[in-house]
Coordinates of C-alpha atoms in Angstrom, one line a residue:
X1024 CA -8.3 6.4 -2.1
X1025 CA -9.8 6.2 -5.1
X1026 CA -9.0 4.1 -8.3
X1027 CA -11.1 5.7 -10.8
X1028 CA -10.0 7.4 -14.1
X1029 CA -8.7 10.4 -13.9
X1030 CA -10.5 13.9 -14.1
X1031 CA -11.2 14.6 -18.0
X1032 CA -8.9 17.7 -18.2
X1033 CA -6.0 15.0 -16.8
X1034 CA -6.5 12.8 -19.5
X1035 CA -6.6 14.9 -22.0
X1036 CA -3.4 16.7 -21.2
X1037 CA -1.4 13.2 -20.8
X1038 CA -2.7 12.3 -24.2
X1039 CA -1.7 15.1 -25.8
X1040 CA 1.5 15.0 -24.1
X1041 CA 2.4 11.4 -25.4
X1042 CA 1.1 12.8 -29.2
X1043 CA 3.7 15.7 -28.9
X1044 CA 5.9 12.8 -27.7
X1045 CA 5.2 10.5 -30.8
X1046 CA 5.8 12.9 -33.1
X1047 CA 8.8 14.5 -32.4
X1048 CA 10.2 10.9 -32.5
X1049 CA 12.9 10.3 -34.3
X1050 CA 14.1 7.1 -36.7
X1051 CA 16.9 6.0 -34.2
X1052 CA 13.7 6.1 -31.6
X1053 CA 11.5 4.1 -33.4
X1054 CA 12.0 0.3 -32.4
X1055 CA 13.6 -1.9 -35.2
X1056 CA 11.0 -4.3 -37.1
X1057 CA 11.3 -6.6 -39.9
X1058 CA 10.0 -5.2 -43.4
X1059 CA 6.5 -6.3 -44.0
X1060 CA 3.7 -6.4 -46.5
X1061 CA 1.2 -4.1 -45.7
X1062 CA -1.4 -5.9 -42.9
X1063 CA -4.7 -7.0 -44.1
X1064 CA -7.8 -5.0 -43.6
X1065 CA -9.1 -4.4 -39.9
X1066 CA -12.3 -6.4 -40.5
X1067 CA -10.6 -9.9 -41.4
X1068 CA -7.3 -9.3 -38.9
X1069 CA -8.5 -11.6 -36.4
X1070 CA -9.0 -14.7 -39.1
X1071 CA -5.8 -14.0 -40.6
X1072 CA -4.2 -14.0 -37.1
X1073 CA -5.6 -17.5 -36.3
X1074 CA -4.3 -18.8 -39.6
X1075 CA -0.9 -17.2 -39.6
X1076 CA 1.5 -17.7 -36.9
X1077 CA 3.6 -15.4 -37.4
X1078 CA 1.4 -12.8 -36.8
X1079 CA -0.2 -14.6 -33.6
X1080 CA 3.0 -14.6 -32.3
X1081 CA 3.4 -10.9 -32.2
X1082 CA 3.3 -9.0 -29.3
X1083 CA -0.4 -7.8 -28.7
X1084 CA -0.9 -4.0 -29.0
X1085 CA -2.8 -3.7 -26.2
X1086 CA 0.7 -4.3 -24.2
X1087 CA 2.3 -1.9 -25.5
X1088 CA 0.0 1.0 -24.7
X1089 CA -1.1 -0.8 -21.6
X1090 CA -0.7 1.9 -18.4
X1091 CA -1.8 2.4 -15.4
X1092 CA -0.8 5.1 -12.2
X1093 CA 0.6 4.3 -9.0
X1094 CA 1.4 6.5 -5.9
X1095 CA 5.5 5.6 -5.5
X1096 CA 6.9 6.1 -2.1
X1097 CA 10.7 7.4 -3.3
X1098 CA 12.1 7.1 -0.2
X1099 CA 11.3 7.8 3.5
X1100 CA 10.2 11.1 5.2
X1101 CA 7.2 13.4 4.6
X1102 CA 4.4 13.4 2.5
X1103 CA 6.6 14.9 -0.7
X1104 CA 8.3 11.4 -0.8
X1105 CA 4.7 9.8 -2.1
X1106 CA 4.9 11.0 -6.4
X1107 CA 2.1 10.0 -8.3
X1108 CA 4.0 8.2 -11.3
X1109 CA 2.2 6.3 -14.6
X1110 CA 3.5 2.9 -15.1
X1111 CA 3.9 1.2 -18.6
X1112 CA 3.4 -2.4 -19.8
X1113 CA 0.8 -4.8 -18.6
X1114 CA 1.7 -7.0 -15.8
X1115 CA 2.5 -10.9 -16.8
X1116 CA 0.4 -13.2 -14.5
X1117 CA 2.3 -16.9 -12.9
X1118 CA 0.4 -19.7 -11.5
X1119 CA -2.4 -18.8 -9.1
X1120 CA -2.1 -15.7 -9.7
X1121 CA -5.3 -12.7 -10.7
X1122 CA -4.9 -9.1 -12.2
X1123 CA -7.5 -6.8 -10.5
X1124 CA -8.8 -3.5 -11.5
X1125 CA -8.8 -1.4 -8.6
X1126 CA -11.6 1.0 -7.7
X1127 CA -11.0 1.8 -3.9
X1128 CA -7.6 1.6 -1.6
X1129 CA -7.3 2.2 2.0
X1130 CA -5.2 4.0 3.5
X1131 CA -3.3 2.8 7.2
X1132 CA -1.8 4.0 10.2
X1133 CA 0.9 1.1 9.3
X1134 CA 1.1 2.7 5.9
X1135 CA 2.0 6.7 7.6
X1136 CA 4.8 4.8 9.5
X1137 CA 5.8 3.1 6.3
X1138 CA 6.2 6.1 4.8
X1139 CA 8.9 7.5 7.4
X1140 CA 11.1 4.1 7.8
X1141 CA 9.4 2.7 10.5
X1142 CA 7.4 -0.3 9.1
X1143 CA 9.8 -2.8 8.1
X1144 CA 7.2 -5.3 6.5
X1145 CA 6.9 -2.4 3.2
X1146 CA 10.0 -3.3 1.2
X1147 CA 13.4 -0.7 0.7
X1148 CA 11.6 2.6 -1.6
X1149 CA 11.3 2.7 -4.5
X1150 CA 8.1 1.1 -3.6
X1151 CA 4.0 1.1 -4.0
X1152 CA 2.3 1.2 -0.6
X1153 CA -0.7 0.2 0.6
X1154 CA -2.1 -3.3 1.8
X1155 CA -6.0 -3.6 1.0
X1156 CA -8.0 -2.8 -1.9
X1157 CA -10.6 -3.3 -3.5
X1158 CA -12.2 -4.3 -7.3
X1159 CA -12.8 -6.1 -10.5
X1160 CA -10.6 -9.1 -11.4
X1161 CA -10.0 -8.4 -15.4
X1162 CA -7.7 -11.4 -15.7
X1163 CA -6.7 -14.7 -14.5
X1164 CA -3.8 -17.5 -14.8
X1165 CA -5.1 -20.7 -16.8
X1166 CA -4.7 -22.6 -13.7
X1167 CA -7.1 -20.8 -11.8
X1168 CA -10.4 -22.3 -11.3
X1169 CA -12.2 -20.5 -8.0
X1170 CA -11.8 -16.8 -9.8
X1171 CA -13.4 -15.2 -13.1
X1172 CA -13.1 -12.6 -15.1
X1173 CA -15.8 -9.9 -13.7
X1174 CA -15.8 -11.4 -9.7
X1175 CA -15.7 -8.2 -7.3
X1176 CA -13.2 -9.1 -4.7
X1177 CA -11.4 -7.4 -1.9
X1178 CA -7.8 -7.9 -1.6
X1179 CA -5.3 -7.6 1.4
X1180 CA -1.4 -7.9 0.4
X1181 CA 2.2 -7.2 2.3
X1182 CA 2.4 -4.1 -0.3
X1183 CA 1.3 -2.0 -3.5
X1184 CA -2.0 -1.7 -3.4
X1185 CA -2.4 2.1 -4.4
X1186 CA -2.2 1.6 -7.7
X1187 CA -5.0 1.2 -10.7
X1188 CA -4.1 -2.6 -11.1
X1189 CA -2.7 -4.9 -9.0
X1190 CA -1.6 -8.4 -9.8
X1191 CA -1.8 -10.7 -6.4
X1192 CA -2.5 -14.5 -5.5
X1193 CA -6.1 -15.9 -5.5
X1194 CA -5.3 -16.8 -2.0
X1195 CA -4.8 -12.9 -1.1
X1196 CA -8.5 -12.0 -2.8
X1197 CA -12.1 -12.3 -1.3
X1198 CA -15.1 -12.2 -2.8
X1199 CA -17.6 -9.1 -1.7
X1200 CA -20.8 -9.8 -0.6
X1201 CA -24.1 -8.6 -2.0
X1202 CA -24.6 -4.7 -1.4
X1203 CA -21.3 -4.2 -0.2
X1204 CA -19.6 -0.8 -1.5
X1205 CA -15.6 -0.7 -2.7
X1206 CA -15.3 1.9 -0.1
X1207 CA -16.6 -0.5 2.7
X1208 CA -14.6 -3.3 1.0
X1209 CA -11.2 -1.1 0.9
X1210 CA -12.1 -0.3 4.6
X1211 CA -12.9 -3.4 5.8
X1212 CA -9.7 -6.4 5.4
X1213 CA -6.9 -4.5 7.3
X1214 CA -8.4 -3.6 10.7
X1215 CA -11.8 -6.0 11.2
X1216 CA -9.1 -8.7 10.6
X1217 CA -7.2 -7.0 13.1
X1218 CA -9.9 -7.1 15.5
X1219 CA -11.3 -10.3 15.1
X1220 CA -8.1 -12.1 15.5
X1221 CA -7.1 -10.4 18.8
X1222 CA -10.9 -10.4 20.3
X1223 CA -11.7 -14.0 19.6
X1224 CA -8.6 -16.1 18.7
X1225 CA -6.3 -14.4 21.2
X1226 CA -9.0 -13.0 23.5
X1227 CA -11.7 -15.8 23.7
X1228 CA -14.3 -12.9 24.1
X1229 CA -17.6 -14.2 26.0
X1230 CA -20.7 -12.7 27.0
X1231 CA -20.6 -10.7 30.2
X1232 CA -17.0 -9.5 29.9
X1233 CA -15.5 -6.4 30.3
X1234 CA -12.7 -4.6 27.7
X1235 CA -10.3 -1.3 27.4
X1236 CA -10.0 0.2 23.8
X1237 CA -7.5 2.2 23.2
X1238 CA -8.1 5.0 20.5
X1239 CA -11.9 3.9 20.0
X1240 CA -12.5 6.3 17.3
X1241 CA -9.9 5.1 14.8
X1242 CA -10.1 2.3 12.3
X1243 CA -9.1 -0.9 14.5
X1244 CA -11.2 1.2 17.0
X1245 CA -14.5 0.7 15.5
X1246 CA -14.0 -2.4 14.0
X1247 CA -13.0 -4.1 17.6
X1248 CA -16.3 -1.7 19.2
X1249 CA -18.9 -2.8 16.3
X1250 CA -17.8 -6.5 17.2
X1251 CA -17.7 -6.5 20.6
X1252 CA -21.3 -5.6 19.8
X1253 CA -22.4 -9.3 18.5
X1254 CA -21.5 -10.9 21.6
X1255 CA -23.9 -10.2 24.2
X1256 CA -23.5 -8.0 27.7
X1257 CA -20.0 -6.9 26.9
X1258 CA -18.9 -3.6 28.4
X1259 CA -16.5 -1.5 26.4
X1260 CA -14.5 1.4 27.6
X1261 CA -12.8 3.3 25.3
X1262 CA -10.5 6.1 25.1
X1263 CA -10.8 9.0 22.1
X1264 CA -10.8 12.9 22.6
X1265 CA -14.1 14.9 23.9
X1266 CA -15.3 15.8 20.3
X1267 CA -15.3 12.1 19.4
X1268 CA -17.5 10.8 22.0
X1269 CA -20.8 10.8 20.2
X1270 CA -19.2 8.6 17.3
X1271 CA -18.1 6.3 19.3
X1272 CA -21.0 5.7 22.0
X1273 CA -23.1 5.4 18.8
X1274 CA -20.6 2.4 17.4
X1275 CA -21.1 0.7 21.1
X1276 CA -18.7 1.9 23.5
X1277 CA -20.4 1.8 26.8
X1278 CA -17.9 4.0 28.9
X1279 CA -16.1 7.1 26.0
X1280 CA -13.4 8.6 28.0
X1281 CA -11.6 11.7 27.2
X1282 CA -7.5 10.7 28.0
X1283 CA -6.7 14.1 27.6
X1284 CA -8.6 15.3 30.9
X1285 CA -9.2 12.2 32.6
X1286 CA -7.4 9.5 34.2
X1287 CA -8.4 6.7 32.3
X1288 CA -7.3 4.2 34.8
X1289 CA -9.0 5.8 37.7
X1290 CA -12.4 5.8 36.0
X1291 CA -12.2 2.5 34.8
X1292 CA -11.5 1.7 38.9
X1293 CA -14.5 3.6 39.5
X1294 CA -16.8 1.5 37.6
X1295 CA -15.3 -1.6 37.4
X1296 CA -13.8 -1.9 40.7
X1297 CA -12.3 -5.7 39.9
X1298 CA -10.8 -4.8 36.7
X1299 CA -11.5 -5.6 33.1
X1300 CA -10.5 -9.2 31.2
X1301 CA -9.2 -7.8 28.3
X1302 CA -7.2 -4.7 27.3
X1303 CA -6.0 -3.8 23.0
X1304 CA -3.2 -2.2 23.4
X1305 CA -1.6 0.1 20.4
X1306 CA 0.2 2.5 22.8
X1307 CA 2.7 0.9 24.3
X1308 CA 5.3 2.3 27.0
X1309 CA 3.8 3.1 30.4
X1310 CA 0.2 2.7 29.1
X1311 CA 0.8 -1.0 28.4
X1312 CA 2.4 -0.8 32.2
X1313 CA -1.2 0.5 33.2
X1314 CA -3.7 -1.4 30.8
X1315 CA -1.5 -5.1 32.8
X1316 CA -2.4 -3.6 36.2
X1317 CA -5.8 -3.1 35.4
X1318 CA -6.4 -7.3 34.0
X1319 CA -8.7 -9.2 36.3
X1320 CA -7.1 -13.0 37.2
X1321 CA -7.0 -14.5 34.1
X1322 CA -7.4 -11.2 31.8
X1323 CA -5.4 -10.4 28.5
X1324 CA -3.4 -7.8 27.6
X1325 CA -3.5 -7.7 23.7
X1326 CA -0.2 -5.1 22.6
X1327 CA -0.6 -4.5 18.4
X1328 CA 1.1 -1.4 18.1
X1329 CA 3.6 1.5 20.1
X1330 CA 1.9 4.8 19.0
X1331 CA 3.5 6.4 22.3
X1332 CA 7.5 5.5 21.5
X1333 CA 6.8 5.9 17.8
X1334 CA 6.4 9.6 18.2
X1335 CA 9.2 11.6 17.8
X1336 CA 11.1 9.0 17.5
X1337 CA 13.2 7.6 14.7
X1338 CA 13.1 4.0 15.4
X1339 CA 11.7 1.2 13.8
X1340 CA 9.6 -1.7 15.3
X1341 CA 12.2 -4.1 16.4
X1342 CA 13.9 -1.4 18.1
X1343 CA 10.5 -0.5 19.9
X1344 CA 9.8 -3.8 20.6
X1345 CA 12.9 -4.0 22.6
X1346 CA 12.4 -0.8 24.3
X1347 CA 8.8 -2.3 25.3
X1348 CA 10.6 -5.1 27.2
X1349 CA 13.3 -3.5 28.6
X1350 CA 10.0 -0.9 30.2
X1351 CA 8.4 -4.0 31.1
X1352 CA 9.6 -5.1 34.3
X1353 CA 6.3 -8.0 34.6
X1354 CA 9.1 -11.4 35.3
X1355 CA 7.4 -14.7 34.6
X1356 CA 6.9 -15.1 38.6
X1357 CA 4.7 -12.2 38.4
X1358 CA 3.0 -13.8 35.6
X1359 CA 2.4 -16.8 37.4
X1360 CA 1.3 -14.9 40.6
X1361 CA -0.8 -12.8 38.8
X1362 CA -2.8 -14.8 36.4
X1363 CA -3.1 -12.7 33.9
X1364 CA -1.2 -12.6 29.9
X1365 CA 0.6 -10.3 27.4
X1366 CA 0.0 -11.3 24.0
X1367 CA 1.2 -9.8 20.8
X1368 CA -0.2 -9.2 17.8
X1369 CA 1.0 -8.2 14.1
X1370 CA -1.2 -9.0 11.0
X1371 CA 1.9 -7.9 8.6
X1372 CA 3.7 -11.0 10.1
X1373 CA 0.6 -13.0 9.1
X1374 CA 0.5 -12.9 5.8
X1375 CA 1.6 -16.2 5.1
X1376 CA -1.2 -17.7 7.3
X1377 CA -3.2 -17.6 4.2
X1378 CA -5.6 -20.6 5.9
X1379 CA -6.4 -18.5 9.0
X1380 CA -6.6 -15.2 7.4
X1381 CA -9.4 -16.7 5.0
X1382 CA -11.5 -18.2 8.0
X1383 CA -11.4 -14.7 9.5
X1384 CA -12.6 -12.8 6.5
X1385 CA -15.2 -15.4 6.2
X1386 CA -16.6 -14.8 9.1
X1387 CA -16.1 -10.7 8.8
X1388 CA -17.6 -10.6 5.3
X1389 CA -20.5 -13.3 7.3
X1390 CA -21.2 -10.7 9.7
X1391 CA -21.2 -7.9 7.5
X1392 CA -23.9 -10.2 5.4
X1393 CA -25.7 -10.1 8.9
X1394 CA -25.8 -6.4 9.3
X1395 CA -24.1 -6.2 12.7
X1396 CA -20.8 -4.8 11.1
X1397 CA -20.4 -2.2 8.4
X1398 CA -17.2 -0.2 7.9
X1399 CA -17.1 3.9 9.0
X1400 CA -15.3 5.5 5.7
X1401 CA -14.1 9.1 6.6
X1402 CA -13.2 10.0 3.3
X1403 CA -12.4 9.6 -0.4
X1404 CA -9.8 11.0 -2.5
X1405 CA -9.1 10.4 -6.4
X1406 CA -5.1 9.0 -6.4
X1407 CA -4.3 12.6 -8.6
X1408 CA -5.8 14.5 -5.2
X1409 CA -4.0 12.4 -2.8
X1410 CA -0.4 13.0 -4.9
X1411 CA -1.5 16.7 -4.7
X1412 CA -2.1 16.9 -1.1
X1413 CA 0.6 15.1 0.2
X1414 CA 3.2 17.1 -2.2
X1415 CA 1.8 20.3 -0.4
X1416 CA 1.7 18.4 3.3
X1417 CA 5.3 18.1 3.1
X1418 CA 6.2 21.4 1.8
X1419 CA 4.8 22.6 4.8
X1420 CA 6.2 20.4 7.2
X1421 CA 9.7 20.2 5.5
X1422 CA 9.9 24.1 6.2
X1423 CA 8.9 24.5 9.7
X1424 CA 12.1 23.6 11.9
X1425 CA 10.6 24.8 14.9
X1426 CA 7.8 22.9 15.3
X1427 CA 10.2 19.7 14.4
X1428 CA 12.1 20.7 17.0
X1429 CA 9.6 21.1 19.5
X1430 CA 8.6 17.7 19.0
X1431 CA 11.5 16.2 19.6
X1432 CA 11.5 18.2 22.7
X1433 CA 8.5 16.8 23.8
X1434 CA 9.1 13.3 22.9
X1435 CA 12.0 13.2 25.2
X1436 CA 10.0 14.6 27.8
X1437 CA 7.3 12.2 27.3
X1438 CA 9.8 9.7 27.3
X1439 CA 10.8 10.8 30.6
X1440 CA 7.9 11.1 32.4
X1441 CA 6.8 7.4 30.8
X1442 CA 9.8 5.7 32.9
X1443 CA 8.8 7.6 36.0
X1444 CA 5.1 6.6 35.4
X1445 CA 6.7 2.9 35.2
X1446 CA 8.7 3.5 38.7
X1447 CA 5.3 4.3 40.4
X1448 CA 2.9 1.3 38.8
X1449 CA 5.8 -1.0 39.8
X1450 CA 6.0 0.2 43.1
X1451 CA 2.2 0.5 44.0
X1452 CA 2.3 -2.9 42.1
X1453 CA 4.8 -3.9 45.2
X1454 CA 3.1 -2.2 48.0
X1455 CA -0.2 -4.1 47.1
X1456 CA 1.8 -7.4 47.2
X1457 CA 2.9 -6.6 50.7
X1458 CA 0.0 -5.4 51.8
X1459 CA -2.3 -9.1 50.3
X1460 CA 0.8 -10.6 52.3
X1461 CA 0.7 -9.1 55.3
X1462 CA -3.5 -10.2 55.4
X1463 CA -2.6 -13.3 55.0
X1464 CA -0.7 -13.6 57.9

């Protein structure tokens, strides 16, 4: 989303608006001041400032007329809970710390669960979403030395990044490379960090390997594809509806399947008869049963995410996360016997690893440099559209009962035909035990 100024017709209706405001004001509005001699000419104000402290000591004008919007979740459910609100009073920096201009945010799948309860790393609404951004640091703390005044930087944060200016850490800003857009910037932190992390610190990625992504075509998606693509011989298989096939064989997947008329696991079998060594996983339920199964000796199963018990479901991550395990009948013997891992991965719990988060980025922002990554933006919306859109989104939502109703409907089914799906990998999972037994004896 966009962080530019706001349409001319916009502007001109808030000013006018805070003139109307001004004055109809009346005395016992005013704030109380001290009688004074009338202030020197404009022209010599700044010398007579220096000399007088009295005067220096005043509280600048510019903060007191300092503003700036902010998309405000008020509290959890549909879009109409995200209001498009002006803030007043210029933020106070503390040690370390930068205030950034923002010209691009981006916008998450964590932020869409945020905004319905079910990301508990976004603190209790009243609150300002949104963890990456990008733009122009206008101000710095005296104490910090590796930041200017005019550096273009991108920024990733826990929260309250949709806003025109943002006041974060040095430690939390990067500097953007030479020809790099704020779009690409605002697109980039969240999910290439995502997929760098799981693909090479978690998954040890090497040439002539084989992997399973999950919804190809979304944001992790391509970021995890386009990487895959700088080491060589990798085969990717990825899942993503017909109509996004094209996208996502141009971006490097080697094998687009459609989940929605194919058995994913069956035509991975086909191809790749031994299985793959590593599988990103942001379904969860009995997809993460199937995505184990299908692990070479020695693969990785890489779970970041539980789109398939998040929908329909009121439940937040902890809650999934014990859902997951209960599902998840793989014991440590079958671990051992197997050979094969289940990792787990969260960058929102990460944001404290400032040290490893920065080596990452450095070597995202070095491939970008490169040329062999480059973020897919889908679109762009000014803040005052996105406030607009959302209001209307939930209108419409907020009045169709039915259709609420039906998914919960389906949920439960879903749900449902998940734990039988679990009850047959486990028991083909069993048969093939007794049947590698039985040839060995």
């Amino acid at each position: 989303m966009s962080g530019e100024d706001a349409p001319a017709q916009q502007q001109n209706a808030e000013e006018q608006k805070q003139q109307q405001q001004e004055e109809t004001k009346t005395p016992a509005e005013s704030p109380k001041t001290e009688s004074k001699p009338d202030p020197p000419p404009t022209s010599a104000s700044t010398e007579a400032a220096a000399d007088t402290p009295a005067l220096a000591a005043e509280k600048a004008p510019e903060e007191d007329t300092f503003s700036y919007r902010a998309l405000v979740l008020t509290g959890y459910g549909g879009y109409d809970k995200v209001k498009l609100q002006v803030k007043k009073g210029k933020p106070a920096l503390k040690s370390g710390e930068v205030m950034v201009r923002v010209k691009m945010c981006g916008l998450n799948f964590a932020d869409l669960m945020a905004r319905q309860g079910l990301y508990d790393r976004l603190p209790s609404p009243p609150v300002t979403p949104g963890m990456e951004c990008s733009g122009i640091i206008e101000a710095v703390a005296e104490d910090v030395t590796d930041r200017k005044v005019g550096d273009k930087v991108l920024v990733l944060n826990r929260s309250g990044m949709w806003q025109d200016v943002v006041v974060v850490a040095t430690t939390h800003t990067f500097l953007m490379p030479e020809g790099m857009s704020f779009e690409e910037a605002a697109a980039l932190p969240v999910n290439y960090i995502t997929a760098y992390l799981m693909l090479f610190d978690f998954g040890h990625l090497r040439p002539n390997q084989s992997l399973l992504i999950h919804m190809a075509a979304g944001g992790v998606g391509i970021a995890a594809t386009q990487l895959c693509k700088t080491v060589n011989d990798v085969t990717v298989f990825g899942t993503a509806s017909a109509s996004k096939h094209e996208v996502i064989s141009q971006g490097g997947v080697t094998h687009p399947i459609d989940y929605r008329t194919r058995d994913y696991v069956e035509e991975i079998r086909k191809i790749s008869p031994k299985g793959l060594d590593i599988v990103l996983d942001p379904l969860g339920g009995s997809d993460t049963h199937k995505g184990y199964n299908l692990l070479k000796p020695m693969g990785k199963l890489i779970s970041y995410g539980a789109a398939n018990m998040l929908a329909g479901q009121k439940k937040n991550l902890f809650a999934v996360a014990k859902t997951w395990y209960q599902q998840f009948s793989v014991h440590t013997l079958s671990l051992i016997q197997g050979n094969r891992s289940v990792c787990g991965f969260h960058l929102g719990y990460l944001d404290s690893e400032t040290e490893l988060i920065a080596q990452a980025m450095a070597a995202v922002v070095d491939l970008y440099r490169q040329g062999k990554i480059k973020p897919r933006i889908d679109s762009t919306y000014h803040l005052e559209q996105s406030g607009k859109e959302v209001s209307a989104g939930g209108v419409e939502r907020r009045g169709d009962k039915k259709k609420d109703d039906k998914k919960k409907d389906d949920a439960k089914k879903e749900e449902k035909k998940e734990k039988e799906e679990v009850k047959k990998d486990d028991k083909k999972a069993e048969e093939k035990k007794e049947e590698a037994k039985k040839e060995e004896n």
